[in-house]
XYZ file of C-alpha atoms in Angstrom:
315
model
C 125.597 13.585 66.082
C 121.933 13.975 67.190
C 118.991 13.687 64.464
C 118.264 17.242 64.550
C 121.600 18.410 63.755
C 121.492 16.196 60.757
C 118.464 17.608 59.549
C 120.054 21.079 59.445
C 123.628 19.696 58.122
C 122.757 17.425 55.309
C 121.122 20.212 53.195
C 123.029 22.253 53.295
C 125.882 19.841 52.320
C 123.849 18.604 49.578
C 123.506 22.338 48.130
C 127.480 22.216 48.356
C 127.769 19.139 46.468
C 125.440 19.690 43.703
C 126.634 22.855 43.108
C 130.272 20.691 42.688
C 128.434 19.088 39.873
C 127.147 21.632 38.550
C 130.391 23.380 37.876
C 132.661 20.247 36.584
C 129.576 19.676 33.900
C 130.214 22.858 33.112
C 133.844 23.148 33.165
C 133.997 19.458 31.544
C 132.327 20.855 28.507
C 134.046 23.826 27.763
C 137.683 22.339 28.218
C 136.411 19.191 25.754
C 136.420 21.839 23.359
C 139.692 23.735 24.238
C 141.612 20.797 23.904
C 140.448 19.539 20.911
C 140.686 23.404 19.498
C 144.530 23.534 20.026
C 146.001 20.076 20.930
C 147.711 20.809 24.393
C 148.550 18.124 26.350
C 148.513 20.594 29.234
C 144.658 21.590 28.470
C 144.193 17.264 28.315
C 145.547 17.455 31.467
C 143.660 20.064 33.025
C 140.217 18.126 31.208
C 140.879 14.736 32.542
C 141.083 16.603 36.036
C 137.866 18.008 35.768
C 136.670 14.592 34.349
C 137.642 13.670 37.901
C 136.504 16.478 39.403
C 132.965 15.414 38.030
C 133.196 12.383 39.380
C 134.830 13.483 43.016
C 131.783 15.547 43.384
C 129.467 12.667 42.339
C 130.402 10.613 45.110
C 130.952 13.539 47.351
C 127.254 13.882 46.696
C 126.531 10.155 47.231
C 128.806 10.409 50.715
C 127.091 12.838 52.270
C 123.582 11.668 51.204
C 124.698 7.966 52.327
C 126.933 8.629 54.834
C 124.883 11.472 56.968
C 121.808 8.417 57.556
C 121.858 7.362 60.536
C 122.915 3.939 61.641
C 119.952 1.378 60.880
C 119.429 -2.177 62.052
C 122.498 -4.165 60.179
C 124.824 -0.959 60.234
C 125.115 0.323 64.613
C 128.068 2.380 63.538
C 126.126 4.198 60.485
C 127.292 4.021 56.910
C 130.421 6.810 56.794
C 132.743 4.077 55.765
C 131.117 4.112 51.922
C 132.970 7.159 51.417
C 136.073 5.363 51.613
C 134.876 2.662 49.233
C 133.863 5.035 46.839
C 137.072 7.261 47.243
C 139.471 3.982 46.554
C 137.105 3.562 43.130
C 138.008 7.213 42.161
C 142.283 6.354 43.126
C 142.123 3.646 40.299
C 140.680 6.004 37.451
C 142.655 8.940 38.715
C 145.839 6.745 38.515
C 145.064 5.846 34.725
C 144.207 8.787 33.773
C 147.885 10.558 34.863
C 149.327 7.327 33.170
C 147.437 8.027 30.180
C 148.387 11.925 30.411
C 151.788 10.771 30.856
C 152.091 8.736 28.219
C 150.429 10.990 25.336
C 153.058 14.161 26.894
C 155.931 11.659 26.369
C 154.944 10.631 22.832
C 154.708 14.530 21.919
C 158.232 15.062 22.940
C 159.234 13.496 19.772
C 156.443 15.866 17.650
C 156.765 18.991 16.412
C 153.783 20.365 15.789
C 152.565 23.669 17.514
C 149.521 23.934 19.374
C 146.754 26.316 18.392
C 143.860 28.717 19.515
C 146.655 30.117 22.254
C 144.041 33.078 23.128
C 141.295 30.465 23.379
C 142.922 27.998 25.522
C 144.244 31.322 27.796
C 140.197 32.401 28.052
C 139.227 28.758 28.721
C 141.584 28.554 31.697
C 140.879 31.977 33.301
C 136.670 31.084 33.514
C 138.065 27.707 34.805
C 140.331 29.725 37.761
C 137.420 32.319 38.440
C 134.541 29.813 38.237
C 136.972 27.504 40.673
C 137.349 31.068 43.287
C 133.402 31.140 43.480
C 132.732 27.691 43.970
C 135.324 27.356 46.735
C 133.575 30.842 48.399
C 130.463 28.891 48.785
C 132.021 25.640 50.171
C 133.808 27.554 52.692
C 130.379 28.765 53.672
C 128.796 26.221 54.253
C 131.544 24.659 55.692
C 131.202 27.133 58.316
C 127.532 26.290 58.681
C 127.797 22.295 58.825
C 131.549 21.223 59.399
C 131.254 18.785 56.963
C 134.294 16.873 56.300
C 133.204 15.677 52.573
C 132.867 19.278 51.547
C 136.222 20.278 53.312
C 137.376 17.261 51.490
C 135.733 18.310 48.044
C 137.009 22.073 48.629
C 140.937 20.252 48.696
C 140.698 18.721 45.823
C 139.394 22.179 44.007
C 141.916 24.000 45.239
C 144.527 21.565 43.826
C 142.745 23.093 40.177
C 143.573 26.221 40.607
C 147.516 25.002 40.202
C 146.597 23.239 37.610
C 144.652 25.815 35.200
C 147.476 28.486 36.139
C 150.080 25.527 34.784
C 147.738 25.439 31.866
C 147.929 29.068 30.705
C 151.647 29.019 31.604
C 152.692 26.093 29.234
C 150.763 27.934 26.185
C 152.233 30.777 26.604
C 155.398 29.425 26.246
C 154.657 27.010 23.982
C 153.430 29.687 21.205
C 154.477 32.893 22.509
C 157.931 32.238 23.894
C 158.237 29.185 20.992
C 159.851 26.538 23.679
C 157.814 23.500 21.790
C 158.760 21.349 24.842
C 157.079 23.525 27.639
C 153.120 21.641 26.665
C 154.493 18.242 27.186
C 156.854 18.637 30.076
C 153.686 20.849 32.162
C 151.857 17.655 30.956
C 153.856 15.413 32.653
C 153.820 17.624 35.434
C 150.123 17.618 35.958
C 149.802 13.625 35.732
C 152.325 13.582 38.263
C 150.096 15.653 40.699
C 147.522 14.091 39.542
C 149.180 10.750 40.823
C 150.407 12.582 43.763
C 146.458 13.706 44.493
C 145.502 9.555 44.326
C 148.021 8.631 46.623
C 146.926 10.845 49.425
C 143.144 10.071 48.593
C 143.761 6.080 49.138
C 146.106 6.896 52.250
C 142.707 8.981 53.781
C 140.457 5.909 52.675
C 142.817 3.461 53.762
C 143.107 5.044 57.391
C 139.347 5.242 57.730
C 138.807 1.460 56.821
C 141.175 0.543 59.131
C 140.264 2.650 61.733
C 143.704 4.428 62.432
C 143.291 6.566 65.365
C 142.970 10.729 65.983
C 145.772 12.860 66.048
C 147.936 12.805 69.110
C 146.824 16.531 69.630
C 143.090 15.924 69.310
C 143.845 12.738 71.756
C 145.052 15.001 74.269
C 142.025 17.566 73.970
C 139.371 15.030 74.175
C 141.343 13.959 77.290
C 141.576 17.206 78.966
C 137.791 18.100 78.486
C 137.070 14.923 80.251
C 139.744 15.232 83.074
C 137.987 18.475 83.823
C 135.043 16.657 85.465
C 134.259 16.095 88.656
C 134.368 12.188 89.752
C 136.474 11.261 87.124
C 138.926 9.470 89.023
C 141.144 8.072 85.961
C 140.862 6.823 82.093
C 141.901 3.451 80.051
C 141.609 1.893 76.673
C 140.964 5.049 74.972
C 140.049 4.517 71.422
C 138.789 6.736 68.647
C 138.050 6.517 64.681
C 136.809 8.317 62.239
C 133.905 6.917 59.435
C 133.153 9.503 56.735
C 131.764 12.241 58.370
C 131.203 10.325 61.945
C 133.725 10.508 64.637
C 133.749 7.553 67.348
C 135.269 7.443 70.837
C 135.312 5.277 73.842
C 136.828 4.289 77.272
C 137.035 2.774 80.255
C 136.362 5.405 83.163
C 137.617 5.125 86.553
C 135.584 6.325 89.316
C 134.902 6.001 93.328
C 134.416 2.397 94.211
C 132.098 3.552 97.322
C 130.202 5.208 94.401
C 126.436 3.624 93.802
C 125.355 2.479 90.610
C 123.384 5.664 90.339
C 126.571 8.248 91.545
C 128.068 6.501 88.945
C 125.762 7.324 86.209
C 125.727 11.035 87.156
C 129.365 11.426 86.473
C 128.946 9.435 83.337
C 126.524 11.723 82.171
C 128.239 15.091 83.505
C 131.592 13.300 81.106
C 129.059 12.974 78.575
C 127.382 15.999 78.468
C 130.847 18.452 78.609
C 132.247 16.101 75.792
C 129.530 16.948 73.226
C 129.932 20.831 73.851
C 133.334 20.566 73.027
C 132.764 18.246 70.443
C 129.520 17.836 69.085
C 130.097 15.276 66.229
C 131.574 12.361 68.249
C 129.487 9.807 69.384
C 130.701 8.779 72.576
C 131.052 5.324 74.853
C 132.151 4.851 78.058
C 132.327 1.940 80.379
C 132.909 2.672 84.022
C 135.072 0.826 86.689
C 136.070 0.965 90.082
C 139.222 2.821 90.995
C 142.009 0.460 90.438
C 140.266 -1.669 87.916
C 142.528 -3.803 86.117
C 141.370 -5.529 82.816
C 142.905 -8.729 83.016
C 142.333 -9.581 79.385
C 142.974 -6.173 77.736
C 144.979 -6.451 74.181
C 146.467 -2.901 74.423
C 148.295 -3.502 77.831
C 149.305 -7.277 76.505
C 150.671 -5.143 73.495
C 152.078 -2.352 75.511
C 150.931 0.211 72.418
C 149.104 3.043 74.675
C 149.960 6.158 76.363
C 149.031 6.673 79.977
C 147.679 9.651 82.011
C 147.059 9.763 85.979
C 149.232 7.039 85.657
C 146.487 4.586 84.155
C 146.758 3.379 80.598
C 144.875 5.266 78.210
């Protein structure tokens, strides 16, 4: 990603983000009150979501301000891998809080008591639902503008709400309306188990950044085409990719002439270059040439035997 196309992405990803804040402060507040008003463990639910959702869109904020910098003298590779730091931080308050939910639904099994302010707690989650539809208009705006994968990221996890106020309205209706006592605490249950299901998938993301698990086989195979495409390119190996917050990395060995000069070689290096970042202008980019026929003699992959090939090289 050049510098000038992270001057025009990061504010608009910052607008994104704050206005994230902006509307769990505002959801946070008025769901505080709906579940103290009638004591649904559903509404508890729903707030210790948007508790989260606060604090998902607090370090969605920080990631994109941190992560967009560019790299600096004791970080070459930039600084996207703090989003995954910070997203493992949010999987360990996210998991107490469904344990927590869980625990106060299971302990109202055995109560009796009714929950109140049904009309309320209805109102409450209906601004939550609309409030959630306009927020997620304007991150799939910008998303349009900046492709930026914390706000595609942040736009997921609202999306998940809109389940989880519709579960919200559902058990109170049944709860006082219908007068099935158990619906509050088994839709409580239900939303710490998403909510659990929601951590799990956030540390499996973070974990596969930090350890720098590779693309998708179909994205492999596009990256690879665009480059086979060029003219000189005589063959590819040790083709490796990774992701780091909102940076994308990938590099390998190309294959060219060997009655090429140094400076032939650079022009098809460059032509690579150049038709990779059209078609995809967010990954940085290395390559390493070599003679046609190059073997690397002291290559881990081939030792390990792990890669695909194409033009019958190792890739």
């Amino acid at each position: 990603m050049t510098e000038s196309e992270r001057r025009r992405i990061i504010p608009f990803a910052i607008r994104a983000a704050l206005a994230s804040v902006a509307m769990a402060l505002f959801l946070l507040a008025l769901k505080s009150y709906a579940a103290w008003s009638t004591g649904s463990v559903a509404m508890l639910g729903s707030l210790a979501d948007t508790g989260l959702d606060l604090l998902a869109s607090l370090v969605t904020l920080y990631g994109v301000k941190i992560a967009a910098e560019p790299a600096d003298h004791d970080h070459r590779f930039g600084h996207g891998k703090a989003e995954a730091l910070a997203a493992l931080f949010q999987v360990g308050l996210i998991t107490l809080s469904a344990a927590g939910i869980a625990w106060r639904a299971i302990l109202k099994f055995g109560d009796n008591s009714q929950t109140g302010e049904a009309e309320f707690g209805i109102g409450v989650s209906i601004v939550a639902i609309l409030a959630t539809f306009a927020l997620l208009a304007y991150q799939r705006s910008i998303i349009r503008k900046t492709g930026s994968v914390a706000i595609m990221a942040d736009k997921v996890h609202y999306q998940s709400d809109l389940f989880l106020n519709l579960s919200v309205i559902v058990a109170i209706v049944l709860d006082q309306y219908v007068g099935l006592r158990g619906a509050d605490p088994v839709f409580g249950i239900i939303i710490a188990a998403w909510l659990a299901w929601g951590a799990f998938q956030a540390s499996s993301n973070a974990i596969d950044q930090l350890m720098d698990k590779e693309w998708p086989e179909d994205l492999r195979k596009q990256f690879i085409e665009v480059a086979a495409r060029q003219e000189g390119l005589k063959g590819i190996h040790d083709f490796r990719t990774r992701r780091s917050g909102s940076h994308e990395f990938a590099q390998f060995h190309m294959e060219v002439g060997r009655d090429l000069t140094v400076a032939q070689s650079h022009e098809v290096v460059e032509r690579v270059e150049n038709a990779l970042h059209r078609a995809f202008p967010r990954v940085e980019v290395l390559i390493h040439v070599d003679p046609e026929g190059h073997v690397d003699t002291d290559n881990p992959l081939v030792e390990a035997d792990v890669t695909p090939h194409w033009f019958g090289k190792r890739i």
